[in-house]
PDB file of C-alpha atoms and ligand atoms in Angstrom:
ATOM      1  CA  UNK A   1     146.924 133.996  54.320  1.00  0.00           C
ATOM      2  CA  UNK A   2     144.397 136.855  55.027  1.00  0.00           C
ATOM      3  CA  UNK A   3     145.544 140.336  53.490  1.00  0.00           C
ATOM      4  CA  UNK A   4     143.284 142.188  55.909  1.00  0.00           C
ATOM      5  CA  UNK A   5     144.203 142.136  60.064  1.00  0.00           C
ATOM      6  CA  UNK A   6     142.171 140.381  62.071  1.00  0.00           C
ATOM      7  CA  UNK A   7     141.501 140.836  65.899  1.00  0.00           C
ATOM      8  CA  UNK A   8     143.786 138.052  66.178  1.00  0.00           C
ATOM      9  CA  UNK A   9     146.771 138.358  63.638  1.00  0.00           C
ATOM     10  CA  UNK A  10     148.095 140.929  61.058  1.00  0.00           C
ATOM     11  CA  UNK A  11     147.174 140.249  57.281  1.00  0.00           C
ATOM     12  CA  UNK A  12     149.775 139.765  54.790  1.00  0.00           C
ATOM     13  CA  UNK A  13     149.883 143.648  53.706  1.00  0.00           C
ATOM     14  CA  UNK A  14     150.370 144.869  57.566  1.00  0.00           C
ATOM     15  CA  UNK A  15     152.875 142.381  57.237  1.00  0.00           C
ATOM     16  CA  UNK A  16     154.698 142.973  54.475  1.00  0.00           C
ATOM     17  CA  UNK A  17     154.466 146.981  55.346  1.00  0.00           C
ATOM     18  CA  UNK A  18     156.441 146.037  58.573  1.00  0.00           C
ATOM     19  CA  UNK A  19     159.502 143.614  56.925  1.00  0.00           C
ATOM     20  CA  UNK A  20     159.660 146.028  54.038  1.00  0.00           C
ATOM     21  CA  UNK A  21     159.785 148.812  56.163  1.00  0.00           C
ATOM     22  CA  UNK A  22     162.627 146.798  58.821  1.00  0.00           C
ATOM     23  CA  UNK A  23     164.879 145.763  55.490  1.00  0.00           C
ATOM     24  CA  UNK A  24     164.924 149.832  54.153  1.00  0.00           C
ATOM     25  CA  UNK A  25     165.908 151.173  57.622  1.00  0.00           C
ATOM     26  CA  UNK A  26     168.601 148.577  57.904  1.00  0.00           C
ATOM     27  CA  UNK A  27     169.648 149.982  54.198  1.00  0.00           C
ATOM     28  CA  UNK A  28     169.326 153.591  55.966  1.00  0.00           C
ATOM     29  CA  UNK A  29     171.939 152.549  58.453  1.00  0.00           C
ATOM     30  CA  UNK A  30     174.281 151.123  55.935  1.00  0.00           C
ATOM     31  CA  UNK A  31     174.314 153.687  53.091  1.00  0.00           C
ATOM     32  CA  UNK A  32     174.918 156.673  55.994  1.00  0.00           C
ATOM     33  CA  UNK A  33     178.018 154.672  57.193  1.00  0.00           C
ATOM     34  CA  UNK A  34     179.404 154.236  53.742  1.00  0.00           C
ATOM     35  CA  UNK A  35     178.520 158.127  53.195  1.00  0.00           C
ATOM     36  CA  UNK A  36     180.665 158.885  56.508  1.00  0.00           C
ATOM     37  CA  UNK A  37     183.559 157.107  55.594  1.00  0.00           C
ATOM     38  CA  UNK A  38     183.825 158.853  51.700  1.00  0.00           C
ATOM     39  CA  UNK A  39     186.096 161.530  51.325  1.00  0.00           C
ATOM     40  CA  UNK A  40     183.860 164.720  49.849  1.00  0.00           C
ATOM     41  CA  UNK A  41     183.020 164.232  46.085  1.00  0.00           C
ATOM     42  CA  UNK A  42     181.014 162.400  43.843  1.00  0.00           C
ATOM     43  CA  UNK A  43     180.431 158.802  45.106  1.00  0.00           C
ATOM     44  CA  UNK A  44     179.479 160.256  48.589  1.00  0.00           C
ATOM     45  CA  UNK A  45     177.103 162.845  47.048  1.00  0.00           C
ATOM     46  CA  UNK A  46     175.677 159.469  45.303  1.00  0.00           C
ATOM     47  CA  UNK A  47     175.428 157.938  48.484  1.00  0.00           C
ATOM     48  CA  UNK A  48     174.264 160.490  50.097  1.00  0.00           C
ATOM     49  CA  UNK A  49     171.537 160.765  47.203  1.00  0.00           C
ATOM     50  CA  UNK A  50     170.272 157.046  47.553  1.00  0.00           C
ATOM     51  CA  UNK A  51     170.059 157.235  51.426  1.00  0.00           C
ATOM     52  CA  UNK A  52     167.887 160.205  50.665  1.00  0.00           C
ATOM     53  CA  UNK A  53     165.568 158.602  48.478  1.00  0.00           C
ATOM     54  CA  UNK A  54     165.484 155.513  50.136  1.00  0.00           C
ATOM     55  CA  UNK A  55     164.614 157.825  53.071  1.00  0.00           C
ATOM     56  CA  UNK A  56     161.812 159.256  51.410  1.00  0.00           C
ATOM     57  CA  UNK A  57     160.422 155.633  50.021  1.00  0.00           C
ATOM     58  CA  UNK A  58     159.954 155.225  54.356  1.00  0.00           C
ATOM     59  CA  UNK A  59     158.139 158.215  54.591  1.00  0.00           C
ATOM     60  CA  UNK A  60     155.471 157.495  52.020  1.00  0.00           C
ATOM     61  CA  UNK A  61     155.595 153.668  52.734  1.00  0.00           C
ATOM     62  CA  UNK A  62     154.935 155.088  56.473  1.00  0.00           C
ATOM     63  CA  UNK A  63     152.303 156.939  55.209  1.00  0.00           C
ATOM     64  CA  UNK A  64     150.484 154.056  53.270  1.00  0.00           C
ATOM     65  CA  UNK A  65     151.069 151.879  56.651  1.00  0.00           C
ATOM     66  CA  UNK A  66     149.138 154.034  58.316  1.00  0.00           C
ATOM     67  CA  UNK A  67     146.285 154.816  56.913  1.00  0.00           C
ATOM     68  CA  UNK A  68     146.075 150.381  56.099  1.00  0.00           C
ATOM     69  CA  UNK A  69     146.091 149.885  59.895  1.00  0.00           C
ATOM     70  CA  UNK A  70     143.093 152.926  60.718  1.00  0.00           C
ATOM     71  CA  UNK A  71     141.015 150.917  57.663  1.00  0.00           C
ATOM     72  CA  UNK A  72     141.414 147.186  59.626  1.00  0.00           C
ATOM     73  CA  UNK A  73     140.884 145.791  63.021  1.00  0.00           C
ATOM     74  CA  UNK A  74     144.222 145.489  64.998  1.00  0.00           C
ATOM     75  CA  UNK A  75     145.457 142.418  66.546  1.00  0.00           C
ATOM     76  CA  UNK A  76     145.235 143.070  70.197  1.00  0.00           C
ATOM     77  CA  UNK A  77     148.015 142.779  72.440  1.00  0.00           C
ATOM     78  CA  UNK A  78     147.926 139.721  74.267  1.00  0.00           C
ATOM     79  CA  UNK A  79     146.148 138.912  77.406  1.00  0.00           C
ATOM     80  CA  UNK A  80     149.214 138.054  79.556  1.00  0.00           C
ATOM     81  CA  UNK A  81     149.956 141.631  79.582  1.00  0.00           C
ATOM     82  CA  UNK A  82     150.445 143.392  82.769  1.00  0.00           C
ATOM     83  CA  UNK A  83     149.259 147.033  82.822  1.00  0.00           C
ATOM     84  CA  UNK A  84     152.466 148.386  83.213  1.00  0.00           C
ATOM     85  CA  UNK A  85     153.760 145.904  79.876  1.00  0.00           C
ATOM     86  CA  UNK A  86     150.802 146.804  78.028  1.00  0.00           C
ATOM     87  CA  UNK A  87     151.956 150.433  78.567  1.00  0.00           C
ATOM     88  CA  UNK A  88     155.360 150.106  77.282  1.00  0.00           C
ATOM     89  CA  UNK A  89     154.115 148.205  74.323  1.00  0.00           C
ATOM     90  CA  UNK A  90     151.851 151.113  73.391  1.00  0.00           C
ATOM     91  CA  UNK A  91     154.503 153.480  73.755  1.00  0.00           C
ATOM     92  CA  UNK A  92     157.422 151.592  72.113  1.00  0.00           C
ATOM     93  CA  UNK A  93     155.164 151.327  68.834  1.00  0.00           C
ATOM     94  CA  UNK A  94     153.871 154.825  68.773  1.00  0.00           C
ATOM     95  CA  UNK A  95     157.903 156.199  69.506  1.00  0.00           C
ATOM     96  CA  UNK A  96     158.721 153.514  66.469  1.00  0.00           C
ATOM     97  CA  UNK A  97     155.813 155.019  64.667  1.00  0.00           C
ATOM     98  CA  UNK A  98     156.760 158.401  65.351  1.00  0.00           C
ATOM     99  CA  UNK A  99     160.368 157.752  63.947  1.00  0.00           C
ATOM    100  CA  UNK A 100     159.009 156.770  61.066  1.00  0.00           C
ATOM    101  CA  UNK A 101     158.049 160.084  60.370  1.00  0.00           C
ATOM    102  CA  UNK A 102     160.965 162.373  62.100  1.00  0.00           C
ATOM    103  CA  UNK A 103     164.004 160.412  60.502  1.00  0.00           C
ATOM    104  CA  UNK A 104     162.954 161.416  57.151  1.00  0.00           C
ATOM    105  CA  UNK A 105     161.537 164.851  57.875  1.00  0.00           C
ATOM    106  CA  UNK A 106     164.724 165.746  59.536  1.00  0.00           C
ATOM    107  CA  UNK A 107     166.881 164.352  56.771  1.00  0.00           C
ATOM    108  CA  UNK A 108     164.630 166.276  54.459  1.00  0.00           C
ATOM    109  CA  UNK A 109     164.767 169.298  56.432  1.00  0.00           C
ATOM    110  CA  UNK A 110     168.779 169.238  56.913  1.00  0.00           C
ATOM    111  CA  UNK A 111     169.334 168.759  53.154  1.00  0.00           C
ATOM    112  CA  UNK A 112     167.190 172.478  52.260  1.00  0.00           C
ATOM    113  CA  UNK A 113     168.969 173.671  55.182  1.00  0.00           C
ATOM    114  CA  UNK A 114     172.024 172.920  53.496  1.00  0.00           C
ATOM    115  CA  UNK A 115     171.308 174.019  50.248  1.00  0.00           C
ATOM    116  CA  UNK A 116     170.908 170.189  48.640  1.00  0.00           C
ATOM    117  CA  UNK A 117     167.526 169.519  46.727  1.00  0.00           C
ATOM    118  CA  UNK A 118     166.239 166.323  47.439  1.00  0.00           C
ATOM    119  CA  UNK A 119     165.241 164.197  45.075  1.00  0.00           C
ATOM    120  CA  UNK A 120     163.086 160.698  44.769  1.00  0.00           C
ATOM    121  CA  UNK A 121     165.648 158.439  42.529  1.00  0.00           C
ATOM    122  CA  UNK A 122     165.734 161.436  40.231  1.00  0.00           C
ATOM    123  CA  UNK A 123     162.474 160.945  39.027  1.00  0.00           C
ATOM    124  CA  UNK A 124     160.751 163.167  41.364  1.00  0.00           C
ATOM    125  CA  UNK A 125     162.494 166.884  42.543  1.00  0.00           C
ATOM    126  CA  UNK A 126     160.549 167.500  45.686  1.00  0.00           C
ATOM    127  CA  UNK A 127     160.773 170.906  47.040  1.00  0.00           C
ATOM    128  CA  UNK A 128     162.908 172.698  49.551  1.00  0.00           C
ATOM    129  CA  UNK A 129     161.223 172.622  52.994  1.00  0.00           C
ATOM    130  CA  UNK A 130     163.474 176.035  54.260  1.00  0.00           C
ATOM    131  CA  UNK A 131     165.727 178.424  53.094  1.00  0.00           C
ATOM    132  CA  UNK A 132     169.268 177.916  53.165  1.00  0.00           C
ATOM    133  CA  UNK A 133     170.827 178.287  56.793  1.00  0.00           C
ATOM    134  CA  UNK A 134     174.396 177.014  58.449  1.00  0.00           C
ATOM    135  CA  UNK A 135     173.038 176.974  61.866  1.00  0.00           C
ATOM    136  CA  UNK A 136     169.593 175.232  61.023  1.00  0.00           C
ATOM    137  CA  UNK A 137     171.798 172.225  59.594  1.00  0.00           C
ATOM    138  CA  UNK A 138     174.054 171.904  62.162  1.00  0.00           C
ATOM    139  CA  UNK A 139     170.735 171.735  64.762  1.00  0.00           C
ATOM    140  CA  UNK A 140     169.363 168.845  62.424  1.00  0.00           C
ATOM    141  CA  UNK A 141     172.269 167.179  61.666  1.00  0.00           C
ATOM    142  CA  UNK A 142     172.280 166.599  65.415  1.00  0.00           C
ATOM    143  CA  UNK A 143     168.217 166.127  65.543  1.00  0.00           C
ATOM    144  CA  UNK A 144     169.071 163.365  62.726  1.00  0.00           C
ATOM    145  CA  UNK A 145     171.454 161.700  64.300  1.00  0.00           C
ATOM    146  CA  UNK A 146     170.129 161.899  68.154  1.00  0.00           C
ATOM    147  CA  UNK A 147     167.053 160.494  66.698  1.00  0.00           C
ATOM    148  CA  UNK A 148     168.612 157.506  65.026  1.00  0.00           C
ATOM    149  CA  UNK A 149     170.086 156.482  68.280  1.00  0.00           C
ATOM    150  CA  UNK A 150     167.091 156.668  69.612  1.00  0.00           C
ATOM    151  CA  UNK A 151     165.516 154.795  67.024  1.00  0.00           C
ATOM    152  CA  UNK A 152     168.094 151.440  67.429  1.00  0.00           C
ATOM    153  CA  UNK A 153     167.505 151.871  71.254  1.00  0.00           C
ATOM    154  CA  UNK A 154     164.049 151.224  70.821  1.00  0.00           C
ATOM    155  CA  UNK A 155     163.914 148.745  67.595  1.00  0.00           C
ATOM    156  CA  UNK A 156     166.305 146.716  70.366  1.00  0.00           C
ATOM    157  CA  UNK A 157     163.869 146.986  73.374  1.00  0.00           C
ATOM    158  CA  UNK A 158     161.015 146.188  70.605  1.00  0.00           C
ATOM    159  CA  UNK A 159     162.862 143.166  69.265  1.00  0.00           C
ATOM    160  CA  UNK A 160     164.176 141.935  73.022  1.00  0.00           C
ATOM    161  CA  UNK A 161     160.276 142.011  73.460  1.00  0.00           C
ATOM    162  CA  UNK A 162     159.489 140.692  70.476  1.00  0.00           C
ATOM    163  CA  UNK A 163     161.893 137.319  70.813  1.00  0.00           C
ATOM    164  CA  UNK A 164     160.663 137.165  74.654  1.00  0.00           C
ATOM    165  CA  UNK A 165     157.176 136.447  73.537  1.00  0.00           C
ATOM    166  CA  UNK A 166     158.363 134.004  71.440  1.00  0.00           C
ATOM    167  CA  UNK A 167     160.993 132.361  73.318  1.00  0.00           C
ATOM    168  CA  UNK A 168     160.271 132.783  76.735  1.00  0.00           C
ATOM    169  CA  UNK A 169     155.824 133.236  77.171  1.00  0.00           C
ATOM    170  CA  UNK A 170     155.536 131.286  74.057  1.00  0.00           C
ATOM    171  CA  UNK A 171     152.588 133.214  72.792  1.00  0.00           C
ATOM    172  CA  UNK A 172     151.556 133.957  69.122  1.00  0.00           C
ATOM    173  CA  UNK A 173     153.043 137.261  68.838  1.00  0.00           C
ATOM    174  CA  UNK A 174     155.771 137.312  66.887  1.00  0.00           C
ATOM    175  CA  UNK A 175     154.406 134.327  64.873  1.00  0.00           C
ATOM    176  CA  UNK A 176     151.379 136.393  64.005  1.00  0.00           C
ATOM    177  CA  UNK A 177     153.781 139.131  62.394  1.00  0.00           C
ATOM    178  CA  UNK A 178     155.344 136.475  60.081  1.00  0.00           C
ATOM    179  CA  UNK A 179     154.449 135.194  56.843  1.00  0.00           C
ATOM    180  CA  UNK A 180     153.536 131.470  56.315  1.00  0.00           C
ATOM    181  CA  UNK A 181     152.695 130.727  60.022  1.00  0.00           C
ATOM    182  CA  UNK A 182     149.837 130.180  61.894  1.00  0.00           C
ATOM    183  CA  UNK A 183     148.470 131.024  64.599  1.00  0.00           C
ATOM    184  CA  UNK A 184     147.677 128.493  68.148  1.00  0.00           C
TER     185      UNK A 184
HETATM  186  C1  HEM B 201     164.145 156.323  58.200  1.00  0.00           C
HETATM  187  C2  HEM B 201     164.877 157.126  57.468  1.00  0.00           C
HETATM  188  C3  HEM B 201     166.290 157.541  57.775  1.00  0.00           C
HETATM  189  C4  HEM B 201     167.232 156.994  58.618  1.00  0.00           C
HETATM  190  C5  HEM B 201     167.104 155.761  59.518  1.00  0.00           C
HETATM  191  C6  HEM B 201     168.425 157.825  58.517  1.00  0.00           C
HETATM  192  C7  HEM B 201     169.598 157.615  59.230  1.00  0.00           C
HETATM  193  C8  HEM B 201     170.750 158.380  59.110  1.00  0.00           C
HETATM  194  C9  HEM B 201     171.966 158.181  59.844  1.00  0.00           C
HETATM  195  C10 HEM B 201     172.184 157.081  60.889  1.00  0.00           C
HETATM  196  C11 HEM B 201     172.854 159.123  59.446  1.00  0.00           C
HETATM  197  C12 HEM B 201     174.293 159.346  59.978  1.00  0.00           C
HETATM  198  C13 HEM B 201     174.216 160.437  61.027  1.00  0.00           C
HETATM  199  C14 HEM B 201     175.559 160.862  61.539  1.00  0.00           C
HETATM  200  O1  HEM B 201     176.161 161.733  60.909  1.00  0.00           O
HETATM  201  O2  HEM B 201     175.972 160.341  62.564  1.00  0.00           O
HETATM  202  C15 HEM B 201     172.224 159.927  58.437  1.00  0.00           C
HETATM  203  C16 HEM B 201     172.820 160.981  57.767  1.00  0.00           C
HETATM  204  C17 HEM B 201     172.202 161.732  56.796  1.00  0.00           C
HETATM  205  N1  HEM B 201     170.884 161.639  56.400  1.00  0.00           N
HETATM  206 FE1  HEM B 201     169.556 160.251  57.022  1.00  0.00          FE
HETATM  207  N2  HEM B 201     168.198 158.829  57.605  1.00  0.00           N
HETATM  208  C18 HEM B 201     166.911 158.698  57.126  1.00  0.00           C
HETATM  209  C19 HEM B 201     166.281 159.492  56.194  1.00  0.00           C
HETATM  210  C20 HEM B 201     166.874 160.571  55.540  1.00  0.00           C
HETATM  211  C21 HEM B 201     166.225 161.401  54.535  1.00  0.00           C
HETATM  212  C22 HEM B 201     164.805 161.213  54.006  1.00  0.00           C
HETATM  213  C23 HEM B 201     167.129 162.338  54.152  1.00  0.00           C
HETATM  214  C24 HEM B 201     166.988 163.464  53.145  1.00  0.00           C
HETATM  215  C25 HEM B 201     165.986 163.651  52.354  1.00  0.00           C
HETATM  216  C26 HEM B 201     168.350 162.101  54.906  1.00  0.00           C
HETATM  217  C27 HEM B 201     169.494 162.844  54.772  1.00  0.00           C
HETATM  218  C28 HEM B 201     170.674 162.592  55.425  1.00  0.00           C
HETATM  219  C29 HEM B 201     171.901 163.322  55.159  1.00  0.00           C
HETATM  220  C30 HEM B 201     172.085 164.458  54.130  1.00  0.00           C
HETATM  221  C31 HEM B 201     172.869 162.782  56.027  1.00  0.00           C
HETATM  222  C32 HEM B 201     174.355 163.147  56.121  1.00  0.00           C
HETATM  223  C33 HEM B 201     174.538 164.372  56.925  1.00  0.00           C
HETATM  224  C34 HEM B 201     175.956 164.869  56.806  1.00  0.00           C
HETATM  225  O3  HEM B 201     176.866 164.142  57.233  1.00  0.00           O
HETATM  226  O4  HEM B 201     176.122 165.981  56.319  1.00  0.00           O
HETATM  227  N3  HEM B 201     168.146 161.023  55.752  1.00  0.00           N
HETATM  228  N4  HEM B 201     170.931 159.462  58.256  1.00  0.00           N
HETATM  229  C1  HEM B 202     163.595 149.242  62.763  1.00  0.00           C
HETATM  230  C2  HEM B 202     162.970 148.172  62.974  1.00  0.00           C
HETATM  231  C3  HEM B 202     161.501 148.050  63.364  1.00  0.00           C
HETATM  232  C4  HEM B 202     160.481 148.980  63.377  1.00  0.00           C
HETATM  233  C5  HEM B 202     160.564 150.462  63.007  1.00  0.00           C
HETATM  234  C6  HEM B 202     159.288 148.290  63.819  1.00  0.00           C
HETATM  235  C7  HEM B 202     158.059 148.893  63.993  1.00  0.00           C
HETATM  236  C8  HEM B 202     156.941 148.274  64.484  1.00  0.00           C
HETATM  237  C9  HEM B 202     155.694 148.923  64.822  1.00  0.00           C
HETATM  238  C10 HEM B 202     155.416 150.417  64.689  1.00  0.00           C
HETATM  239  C11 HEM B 202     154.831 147.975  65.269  1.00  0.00           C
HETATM  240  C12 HEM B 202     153.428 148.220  65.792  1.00  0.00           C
HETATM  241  C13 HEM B 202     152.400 147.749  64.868  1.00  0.00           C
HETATM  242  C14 HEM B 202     151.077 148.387  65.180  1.00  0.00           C
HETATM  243  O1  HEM B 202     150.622 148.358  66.350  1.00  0.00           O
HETATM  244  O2  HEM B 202     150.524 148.936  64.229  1.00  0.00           O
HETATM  245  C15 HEM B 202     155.520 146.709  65.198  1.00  0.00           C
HETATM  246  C16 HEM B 202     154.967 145.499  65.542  1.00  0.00           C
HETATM  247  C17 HEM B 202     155.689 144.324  65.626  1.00  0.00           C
HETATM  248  N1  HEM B 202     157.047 144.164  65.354  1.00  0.00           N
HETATM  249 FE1  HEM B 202     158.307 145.552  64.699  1.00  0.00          FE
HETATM  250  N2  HEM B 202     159.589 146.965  64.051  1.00  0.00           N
HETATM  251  C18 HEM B 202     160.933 146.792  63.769  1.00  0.00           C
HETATM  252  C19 HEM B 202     161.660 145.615  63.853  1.00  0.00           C
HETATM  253  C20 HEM B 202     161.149 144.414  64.262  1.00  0.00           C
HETATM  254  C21 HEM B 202     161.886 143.177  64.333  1.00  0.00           C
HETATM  255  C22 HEM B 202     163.357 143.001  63.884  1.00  0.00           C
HETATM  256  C23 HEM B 202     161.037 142.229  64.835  1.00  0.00           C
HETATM  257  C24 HEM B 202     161.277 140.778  65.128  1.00  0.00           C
HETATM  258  C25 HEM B 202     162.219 140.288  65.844  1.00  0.00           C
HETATM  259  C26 HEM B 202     159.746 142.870  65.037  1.00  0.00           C
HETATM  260  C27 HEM B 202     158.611 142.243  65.483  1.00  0.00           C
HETATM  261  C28 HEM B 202     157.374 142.828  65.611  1.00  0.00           C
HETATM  262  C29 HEM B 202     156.178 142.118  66.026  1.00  0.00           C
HETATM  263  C30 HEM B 202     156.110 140.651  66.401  1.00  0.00           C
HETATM  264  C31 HEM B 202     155.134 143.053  66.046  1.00  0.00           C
HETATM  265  C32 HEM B 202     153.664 142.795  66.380  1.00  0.00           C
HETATM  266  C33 HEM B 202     153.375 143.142  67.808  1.00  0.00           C
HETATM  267  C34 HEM B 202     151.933 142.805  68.091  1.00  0.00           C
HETATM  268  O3  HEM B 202     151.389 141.913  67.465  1.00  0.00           O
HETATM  269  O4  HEM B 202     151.352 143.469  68.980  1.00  0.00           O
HETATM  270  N3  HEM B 202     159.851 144.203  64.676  1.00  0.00           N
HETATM  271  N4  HEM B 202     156.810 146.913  64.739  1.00  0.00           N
END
């Protein structure tokens, strides 16, 4: 399998930056709802602290993703598209994209708000982004959570889209996302 894109199907890295990527934001989701349903104290602070750096592993692993798919070609969307498809496409990636970026930043953001250093697995302190505020939290800790809705409403739209292409146009693209498959 080809670790670079090609015109016609992501390499293996592109491809294992997506699945890795779709497995730590499913982790996101799970280690918030244990957090919410702890009582205040230790173990939640310990979720709370693994969600964080699990949080910031997606922001540098966004990072990395990034910059891999500016240095390749990119697969292009298929040909079947109509114009007003090939729209929604482009914007459902670059809104999944953008997430990428604003879940973490906010999380990071809400945590120096709140007067909780953020840390990568304890290995790494990274710094406070703002000074302590109550009312700054309380606007992120909204921004966080509006934005996670947002980002399930669209991962669902993406994967409806995704499984339609597969199921229903038969076309290559969700094969040409997976590992060990070819493609037509
Ligand atoms: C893609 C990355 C992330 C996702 C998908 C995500 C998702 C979530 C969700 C769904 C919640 C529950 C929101 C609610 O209360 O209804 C939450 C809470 C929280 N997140 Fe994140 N998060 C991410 C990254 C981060 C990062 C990087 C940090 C900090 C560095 C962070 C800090 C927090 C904190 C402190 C809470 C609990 C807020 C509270 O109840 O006081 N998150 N996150
Ligand atoms: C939170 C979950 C997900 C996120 C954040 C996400 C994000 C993305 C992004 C940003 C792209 C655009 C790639 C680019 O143009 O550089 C993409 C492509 C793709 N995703 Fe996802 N994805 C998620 C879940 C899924 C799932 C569960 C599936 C499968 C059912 C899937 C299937 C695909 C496929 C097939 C493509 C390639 C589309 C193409 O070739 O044009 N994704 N994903």
């Amino acid at each position: 399998m080809p670790v670079r894109n090609t015109t016609a199907r992501w390499g293996s890295i592109a491809q294992l930056f997506h699945w890795v990527i779709v497995a730590l934001i499913i982790t996101q989701f799970v280690l918030a709802n244990i957090a919410s349903n702890l009582p205040l104290g230790l173990a939640k602070l310990a979720m709370l602290a693994r969600h964080k750096s699990v949080g910031i592993t997606i922001l540098g692993l966004a990072v990395l993703r990034l910059l891999w798919r500016w240095a390749n070609p990119t697969p292009e969307l298929p040909n079947t598209l109509k114009p007003h498809e090939r729209v929604l496409a482009n914007v459902t990636h670059a809104t999944l994209y953008a997430l990428l970026f604003a879940m973490p930043i906010t999380g990071w953001l809400m945590s120096s708000a709140r007067n909780f250093p953020v840390s990568w697995f304890n290995l790494v302190q990274l710094p406070d982004l703002v000074a302590p505020s109550r009312p700054l939290y309380e606007a992120l800790h909204t921004t966080h959570a509006v934005l996670a809705w947002i980002l399930i409403a669209t991962a669902v739209l993406h994967v409806l889209a995704a499984l339609k292409h597969h199921f229903v146009l038969k076309d290559d693209t969700l094969r040409r996302m997976l590992p060990f498959t070819s493609s037509r």
